Every structure is written in C-alpha cells, then in structure tokens.
Amino acid sequence: MQAEDPNLATRPDFSSEDFRDARLQLTNDTVDDDQAARILGTLWDIQNAKDIQRWNTHQEEEAQRARDLADQAAATLAEQQRRLREEEEAALAEERKKNKAKYAPVPDVEVPSGPVDIPAPYATRKLKKGEYCELYFFTNAGLAEADSFNASIDDEALTLLKSDNGQHVWIPASNTRDRSTVIKDEDLTWEQFGEASVRLIAAMREHDWQKDRVDMHVKFWTALEVHPWRRSTYNHLKQALLLYQSQQRQKWHRAIGTSQAFSLAKLNEEVLKRASDELAEKERSARLENLRQV
C-alpha cells in the first residue's frame, strides 16, 4: 500500500520538458505532442482514481479494525467490571450471611419495657446448623436465663469441643451449654411446651429452615396438642405425648438425610402407646418402691 494519500496528489504537467521522453513514446503520424500530453494526463487520472479507491478502502478497513479492537477492549473491560461487581456482591452477601447482626437495619422502635425473646447463643448455633435443639431454650425460663447472659465476658472465653468429624476445636464458650441445667423435653410442663413450640417455629423461619421442615413441625406439634390424651385425667397419658415428642424429634434429626429418614407430621399411635406403657411401668415401679420403704 502506498504511503501517501492519493487524494492529495496533483496531476503533473505532462506538457513540460520533464515528460518530453514520455510524450515521444506516444507521438506518431496521428498523435502530435499536445495530444500525447493529454493522453498522459488521462492515464494519470485513471490510475489516480484507482489509487484513491484502494486508499479509501484500506483506510476504512483500518478504521473498522480500530473500532473492532476498541469495541473488544470495551467489552473486555465491561466483563471484567461485571465480574468484579459480582465478586464484590457475592463477598458482601456472604459477609451479610455470616454477620447478620452487623448489617441488620435499625428499626425506629424505642427500648422495650419487657423481656426480649432472644434464645441463648447455644440454641442459635444449633438452629443455624439445622440441628436438634431442646424446647427449654424457648420457654419463659430459658429465655429469661438467656436474657441474663453477659456476651461481653463470655464471648472472650474459649472452650475445647469435639466436632462431628472427631477433631477437637476451640470455639466460644457462649456456643456451648452445660447440659445439666437444661430441662428435657419430656420433663417440660404442657404450659412450657406451648410457650416453646410457637417460639421455635418462628426461630426456624428466622434461620431459613426449609418450608417443608417448618410445616412438618407445625403439624407435629399441633397433632400433639389436639390429641385426646392431651385432655386425659391420667397424667401418664399426657406425659406420654411429651415423651413421644422428645424421642421422635431427636430420632428425626439423626435420621434425616439418610435412608431411614421419615416425617413427624403424622403421629404413630403404636409408638405412642409404647411411650405410654413405658411411663405407666415407671409409675408402677415407683409406687412399689415407695411401699417397700414404708
């Protein structure tokens, strides 16, 4: 490709002395010197027009190539910026997920006059992992105990805990619990059961438990509340419902995710009868023991 723009070229004076030899090549009996000069001028115009066409085509191709490169660079930059935004948004979402309290909006609500229903850190940790958690932590007594928890002191303490894979790890002491102070589900009163079940359902939703799991617990605890034994005059029958609840809910947590998984929604009357017989036998044994001591 020529280096200079043919659009700027000026046709030479072919009648000048510089082109004498060229004119002589065209001069003959029918073509004189002036005609030869005009012929050379015409030939130059034709060639210059071709040169201009090639030049303009090349310049347009170069311009298009430059535009394509610029578009490609802009698209690459936009993609890099998009990925960066996605990574930042994902990092922020993960940060918000891990530290919900840090990013929770501040409501325009005054300090409450009564207690705040926030369970102990141990219970919160269990709920976040979807693990079994005793109802006691959601009773009035359990919440009152949690309300007296001093986070500024306990969060600094660490305790050695054996994890699910058998390894020992250091975790905040606030995430552990002295099991001896917790009332077992089967030993709760029905009033405490009512307090706790409603609150635990709300806590499950707050910690993003799957809807089918929450609905199953609602059906499970409702079935216990409306069961005929709930209004029985025989104490062991009422207690059998609580024992069944405790045993089967723990078993459900152990079985879920395995081939032995099941639903709690529908009560198993046969298993419930065994729980009743177990309590009735304990009552008889206790009475006999009391008689022996008289």
CSV table of C-alpha atoms in Angstrom, one decimal:
chain,number,residue,atom,x,y,z
A,1,MET,CA,0.0,0.0,0.0
A,2,GLN,CA,1.3,3.4,-1.0
A,3,ALA,CA,2.5,5.7,1.8
A,4,GLU,CA,0.9,9.0,0.7
A,5,ASP,CA,-2.7,9.8,0.3
A,6,PRO,CA,-3.6,9.9,-3.5
A,7,ASN,CA,-6.5,12.2,-2.7
A,8,LEU,CA,-3.9,14.9,-2.1
A,9,ALA,CA,-1.9,14.2,-5.3
A,10,THR,CA,-1.7,16.8,-8.1
A,11,ARG,CA,-1.6,15.8,-11.7
A,12,PRO,CA,1.8,16.7,-13.2
A,13,ASP,CA,2.2,19.0,-16.2
A,14,PHE,CA,2.7,16.4,-18.9
A,15,SER,CA,3.4,19.1,-21.5
A,16,SER,CA,6.5,20.1,-19.6
A,17,GLU,CA,10.1,19.3,-20.6
A,18,ASP,CA,10.2,16.7,-17.8
A,19,PHE,CA,7.8,14.5,-19.7
A,20,ARG,CA,9.3,15.0,-23.2
A,21,ASP,CA,10.5,11.4,-23.5
A,22,ALA,CA,7.1,10.1,-22.4
A,23,ARG,CA,5.3,12.1,-25.0
A,24,LEU,CA,7.7,10.9,-27.7
A,25,GLN,CA,6.6,7.3,-26.9
A,26,LEU,CA,3.1,8.3,-27.9
A,27,THR,CA,3.8,10.6,-30.8
A,28,ASN,CA,3.2,9.3,-34.3
A,29,ASP,CA,1.6,10.3,-37.6
A,30,THR,CA,-1.8,10.7,-36.0
A,31,VAL,CA,-0.8,11.8,-32.4
A,32,ASP,CA,1.0,15.1,-32.0
A,33,ASP,CA,2.9,16.4,-28.9
A,34,ASP,CA,-0.2,18.1,-27.4
A,35,GLN,CA,-2.3,15.0,-27.8
A,36,ALA,CA,0.4,12.9,-26.2
A,37,ALA,CA,0.4,15.2,-23.2
A,38,ARG,CA,-3.4,14.9,-22.9
A,39,ILE,CA,-3.2,11.1,-23.2
A,40,LEU,CA,-0.6,11.0,-20.4
A,41,GLY,CA,-2.9,13.2,-18.3
A,42,THR,CA,-5.9,10.9,-18.9
A,43,LEU,CA,-3.8,7.8,-18.0
A,44,TRP,CA,-2.7,9.6,-14.8
A,45,ASP,CA,-6.3,10.4,-13.9
A,46,ILE,CA,-7.4,6.8,-14.4
A,47,GLN,CA,-4.6,5.5,-12.2
A,48,ASN,CA,-5.1,8.1,-9.5
A,49,ALA,CA,-8.8,7.2,-9.3
A,50,LYS,CA,-7.8,3.6,-8.8
A,51,ASP,CA,-5.3,4.6,-6.2
A,52,ILE,CA,-7.8,6.7,-4.4
A,53,GLN,CA,-10.3,3.8,-4.3
A,54,ARG,CA,-7.7,1.4,-2.9
A,55,TRP,CA,-6.6,4.0,-0.4
A,56,ASN,CA,-10.1,4.8,0.8
A,57,THR,CA,-10.9,1.1,1.1
A,58,HIS,CA,-7.8,0.4,3.1
A,59,GLN,CA,-8.4,3.4,5.3
A,60,GLU,CA,-12.0,2.2,6.0
A,61,GLU,CA,-10.7,-1.3,6.8
A,62,GLU,CA,-8.2,0.1,9.2
A,63,ALA,CA,-10.8,2.3,10.8
A,64,GLN,CA,-13.1,-0.6,11.1
A,65,ARG,CA,-10.3,-2.8,12.6
A,66,ALA,CA,-9.6,0.0,15.1
A,67,ARG,CA,-13.3,0.2,16.0
A,68,ASP,CA,-13.5,-3.6,16.4
A,69,LEU,CA,-10.4,-3.5,18.7
A,70,ALA,CA,-11.9,-0.6,20.7
A,71,ASP,CA,-15.2,-2.5,21.0
A,72,GLN,CA,-13.4,-5.7,22.1
A,73,ALA,CA,-11.4,-3.8,24.6
A,74,ALA,CA,-14.5,-2.0,25.9
A,75,ALA,CA,-16.4,-5.4,26.1
A,76,THR,CA,-13.4,-7.0,27.9
A,77,LEU,CA,-13.3,-4.1,30.4
A,78,ALA,CA,-17.1,-4.3,30.9
A,79,GLU,CA,-16.9,-8.0,31.5
A,80,GLN,CA,-14.0,-7.6,34.0
A,81,GLN,CA,-16.0,-4.9,35.8
A,82,ARG,CA,-19.1,-7.1,35.8
A,83,ARG,CA,-17.2,-10.0,37.3
A,84,LEU,CA,-15.6,-7.7,39.9
A,85,ARG,CA,-19.0,-6.4,40.9
A,86,GLU,CA,-20.4,-9.9,41.1
A,87,GLU,CA,-17.4,-11.0,43.3
A,88,GLU,CA,-17.9,-7.9,45.5
A,89,GLU,CA,-21.6,-8.5,45.7
A,90,ALA,CA,-21.0,-12.2,46.5
A,91,ALA,CA,-18.5,-11.3,49.1
A,92,LEU,CA,-20.9,-8.8,50.7
A,93,ALA,CA,-23.7,-11.3,50.6
A,94,GLU,CA,-21.5,-13.9,52.3
A,95,GLU,CA,-20.4,-11.3,54.8
A,96,ARG,CA,-24.1,-10.3,55.5
A,97,LYS,CA,-25.0,-14.0,55.9
A,98,LYS,CA,-22.2,-14.7,58.3
A,99,ASN,CA,-22.7,-11.4,60.3
A,100,LYS,CA,-26.4,-10.8,60.1
A,101,ALA,CA,-26.4,-8.6,63.3
A,102,LYS,CA,-23.8,-6.3,61.7
A,103,TYR,CA,-26.0,-5.5,58.7
A,104,ALA,CA,-29.4,-5.7,60.3
A,105,PRO,CA,-31.4,-2.5,59.8
A,106,VAL,CA,-32.1,-0.4,62.9
A,107,PRO,CA,-35.8,-0.1,63.5
A,108,ASP,CA,-37.3,3.2,64.7
A,109,VAL,CA,-38.6,1.5,67.9
A,110,GLU,CA,-38.0,2.5,71.5
A,111,VAL,CA,-36.3,0.3,74.1
A,112,PRO,CA,-38.8,-2.5,75.1
A,113,SER,CA,-40.2,-2.4,78.6
A,114,GLY,CA,-40.4,-6.2,78.9
A,115,PRO,CA,-38.1,-9.1,78.2
A,116,VAL,CA,-36.8,-9.7,74.6
A,117,ASP,CA,-37.3,-13.2,73.2
A,118,ILE,CA,-33.8,-14.0,72.1
A,119,PRO,CA,-32.6,-17.5,72.8
A,120,ALA,CA,-29.2,-18.4,74.2
A,121,PRO,CA,-26.2,-18.5,71.8
A,122,TYR,CA,-26.0,-22.2,72.1
A,123,ALA,CA,-29.6,-22.6,70.8
A,124,THR,CA,-29.0,-20.0,68.0
A,125,ARG,CA,-25.9,-22.0,66.9
A,126,LYS,CA,-28.0,-25.2,66.7
A,127,LEU,CA,-30.7,-23.6,64.7
A,128,LYS,CA,-28.3,-22.1,62.2
A,129,LYS,CA,-26.9,-25.6,61.6
A,130,GLY,CA,-30.4,-27.2,61.4
A,131,GLU,CA,-29.7,-29.4,64.4
A,132,TYR,CA,-31.8,-30.7,67.3
A,133,CYS,CA,-32.4,-28.1,70.0
A,134,GLU,CA,-34.2,-28.6,73.2
A,135,LEU,CA,-37.5,-26.8,73.7
A,136,TYR,CA,-36.3,-25.5,77.1
A,137,PHE,CA,-34.3,-22.7,75.4
A,138,PHE,CA,-37.6,-21.2,74.1
A,139,THR,CA,-39.6,-21.4,77.3
A,140,ASN,CA,-40.1,-18.4,79.5
A,141,ALA,CA,-37.4,-19.8,81.9
A,142,GLY,CA,-34.9,-20.5,79.1
A,143,LEU,CA,-35.4,-17.0,77.6
A,144,ALA,CA,-35.0,-15.4,81.0
A,145,GLU,CA,-31.8,-17.2,81.5
A,146,ALA,CA,-30.6,-16.1,78.1
A,147,ASP,CA,-31.5,-12.6,78.9
A,148,SER,CA,-29.1,-12.5,81.7
A,149,PHE,CA,-26.3,-13.8,79.5
A,150,ASN,CA,-23.2,-11.4,79.5
A,151,ALA,CA,-21.9,-11.5,75.9
A,152,SER,CA,-19.0,-9.1,76.6
A,153,ILE,CA,-17.5,-11.6,79.1
A,154,ASP,CA,-18.5,-15.0,77.7
A,155,ASP,CA,-17.5,-14.2,74.1
A,156,GLU,CA,-13.9,-13.8,75.1
A,157,ALA,CA,-13.8,-17.3,76.6
A,158,LEU,CA,-12.9,-20.4,74.5
A,159,THR,CA,-13.6,-24.0,75.2
A,160,LEU,CA,-12.4,-27.2,73.6
A,161,LEU,CA,-15.2,-29.1,71.8
A,162,LYS,CA,-15.2,-32.3,69.9
A,163,SER,CA,-16.6,-31.7,66.4
A,164,ASP,CA,-18.7,-34.1,64.3
A,165,ASN,CA,-15.6,-35.4,62.5
A,166,GLY,CA,-13.9,-36.3,65.8
A,167,GLN,CA,-11.4,-33.4,65.8
A,168,HIS,CA,-11.2,-31.1,68.8
A,169,VAL,CA,-11.6,-27.4,68.1
A,170,TRP,CA,-11.7,-24.2,70.1
A,171,ILE,CA,-15.0,-22.4,70.0
A,172,PRO,CA,-16.6,-19.5,72.0
A,173,ALA,CA,-17.8,-20.7,75.3
A,174,SER,CA,-21.1,-19.0,74.6
A,175,ASN,CA,-21.8,-21.6,71.9
A,176,THR,CA,-21.6,-24.5,74.3
A,177,ARG,CA,-24.0,-25.4,77.1
A,178,ASP,CA,-24.0,-27.1,80.5
A,179,ARG,CA,-26.4,-29.9,79.7
A,180,SER,CA,-27.2,-30.5,83.4
A,181,THR,CA,-29.2,-27.2,83.6
A,182,VAL,CA,-31.5,-27.9,80.7
A,183,ILE,CA,-34.9,-29.4,81.3
A,184,LYS,CA,-35.5,-32.3,78.9
A,185,ASP,CA,-38.4,-32.0,76.5
A,186,GLU,CA,-40.3,-34.9,78.2
A,187,ASP,CA,-40.0,-33.2,81.6
A,188,LEU,CA,-41.5,-29.9,80.5
A,189,THR,CA,-45.0,-28.9,81.6
A,190,TRP,CA,-47.6,-28.5,78.9
A,191,GLU,CA,-47.6,-24.8,79.5
A,192,GLN,CA,-43.8,-24.7,78.8
A,193,PHE,CA,-44.3,-26.8,75.7
A,194,GLY,CA,-46.9,-24.3,74.4
A,195,GLU,CA,-44.5,-21.4,75.1
A,196,ALA,CA,-41.6,-23.1,73.4
A,197,SER,CA,-43.2,-24.7,70.3
A,198,VAL,CA,-44.6,-21.4,69.0
A,199,ARG,CA,-41.3,-19.6,69.5
A,200,LEU,CA,-39.2,-22.4,68.0
A,201,ILE,CA,-41.3,-22.3,64.8
A,202,ALA,CA,-40.7,-18.6,64.5
A,203,ALA,CA,-36.9,-19.1,65.1
A,204,MET,CA,-36.8,-21.8,62.4
A,205,ARG,CA,-38.2,-19.4,59.9
A,206,GLU,CA,-35.8,-16.7,61.0
A,207,HIS,CA,-32.9,-19.0,60.4
A,208,ASP,CA,-34.1,-20.0,57.0
A,209,TRP,CA,-35.2,-23.6,57.6
A,210,GLN,CA,-36.8,-25.2,54.6
A,211,LYS,CA,-40.6,-24.6,54.4
A,212,ASP,CA,-41.4,-28.3,54.4
A,213,ARG,CA,-39.5,-28.8,57.6
A,214,VAL,CA,-41.2,-25.9,59.3
A,215,ASP,CA,-44.6,-27.1,58.1
A,216,MET,CA,-43.9,-30.6,59.4
A,217,HIS,CA,-43.1,-29.3,62.9
A,218,VAL,CA,-46.3,-27.2,62.9
A,219,LYS,CA,-48.3,-30.3,62.0
A,220,PHE,CA,-46.4,-32.4,64.5
A,221,TRP,CA,-46.9,-30.2,67.5
A,222,THR,CA,-50.5,-29.4,66.5
A,223,ALA,CA,-51.3,-33.1,66.4
A,224,LEU,CA,-49.9,-33.5,69.9
A,225,GLU,CA,-51.9,-30.5,71.2
A,226,VAL,CA,-55.2,-31.8,69.8
A,227,HIS,CA,-54.6,-35.5,70.7
A,228,PRO,CA,-57.3,-36.9,73.0
A,229,TRP,CA,-54.6,-37.8,75.6
A,230,ARG,CA,-53.8,-34.1,75.9
A,231,ARG,CA,-57.0,-33.7,78.0
A,232,SER,CA,-56.8,-37.0,79.8
A,233,THR,CA,-57.2,-37.2,83.5
A,234,TYR,CA,-54.4,-39.8,83.6
A,235,ASN,CA,-51.1,-38.0,84.0
A,236,HIS,CA,-49.0,-40.7,82.3
A,237,LEU,CA,-51.0,-40.3,79.1
A,238,LYS,CA,-50.4,-36.6,78.9
A,239,GLN,CA,-46.7,-37.2,79.7
A,240,ALA,CA,-46.5,-39.9,77.0
A,241,LEU,CA,-47.2,-37.2,74.4
A,242,LEU,CA,-44.3,-35.2,75.6
A,243,LEU,CA,-42.0,-38.2,75.8
A,244,TYR,CA,-43.1,-39.2,72.3
A,245,GLN,CA,-42.3,-35.7,71.1
A,246,SER,CA,-38.8,-35.7,72.7
A,247,GLN,CA,-37.9,-39.2,71.5
A,248,GLN,CA,-39.2,-38.9,67.9
A,249,ARG,CA,-37.9,-35.4,67.3
A,250,GLN,CA,-34.4,-36.4,68.3
A,251,LYS,CA,-34.7,-39.6,66.2
A,252,TRP,CA,-35.8,-37.4,63.2
A,253,HIS,CA,-32.7,-35.2,63.4
A,254,ARG,CA,-30.5,-38.3,63.5
A,255,ALA,CA,-32.3,-40.0,60.6
A,256,ILE,CA,-32.8,-37.0,58.2
A,257,GLY,CA,-30.5,-37.2,55.2
A,258,THR,CA,-30.2,-41.0,55.5
A,259,SER,CA,-32.2,-43.9,54.0
A,260,GLN,CA,-34.0,-44.1,57.4
A,261,ALA,CA,-35.5,-40.6,57.2
A,262,PHE,CA,-39.2,-40.1,58.0
A,263,SER,CA,-41.8,-37.4,58.7
A,264,LEU,CA,-43.0,-36.3,62.1
A,265,ALA,CA,-46.3,-34.8,60.7
A,266,LYS,CA,-48.4,-37.9,61.4
A,267,LEU,CA,-48.3,-39.4,64.8
A,268,ASN,CA,-47.5,-43.2,65.1
A,269,GLU,CA,-50.1,-44.4,67.6
A,270,GLU,CA,-48.3,-47.7,68.1
A,271,VAL,CA,-45.1,-45.9,69.1
A,272,LEU,CA,-47.1,-43.5,71.2
A,273,LYS,CA,-48.7,-46.5,73.0
A,274,ARG,CA,-45.2,-47.8,73.8
A,275,ALA,CA,-44.3,-44.4,75.3
A,276,SER,CA,-47.4,-44.6,77.4
A,277,ASP,CA,-46.7,-48.1,78.6
A,278,GLU,CA,-43.1,-47.1,79.5
A,279,LEU,CA,-44.4,-44.3,81.7
A,280,ALA,CA,-47.1,-46.4,83.2
A,281,GLU,CA,-44.5,-49.0,84.1
A,282,LYS,CA,-42.3,-46.4,85.7
A,283,GLU,CA,-45.2,-45.2,87.8
A,284,ARG,CA,-46.0,-48.7,89.0
A,285,SER,CA,-42.3,-49.3,89.8
A,286,ALA,CA,-42.2,-46.0,91.7
A,287,ARG,CA,-45.3,-46.9,93.8
A,288,LEU,CA,-43.9,-50.4,94.6
A,289,GLU,CA,-40.6,-48.9,95.7
A,290,ASN,CA,-42.5,-46.4,98.0
A,291,LEU,CA,-44.5,-49.3,99.5
A,292,ARG,CA,-41.3,-51.2,100.3
A,293,GLN,CA,-39.9,-48.2,102.1
A,294,VAL,CA,-43.0,-47.9,104.3
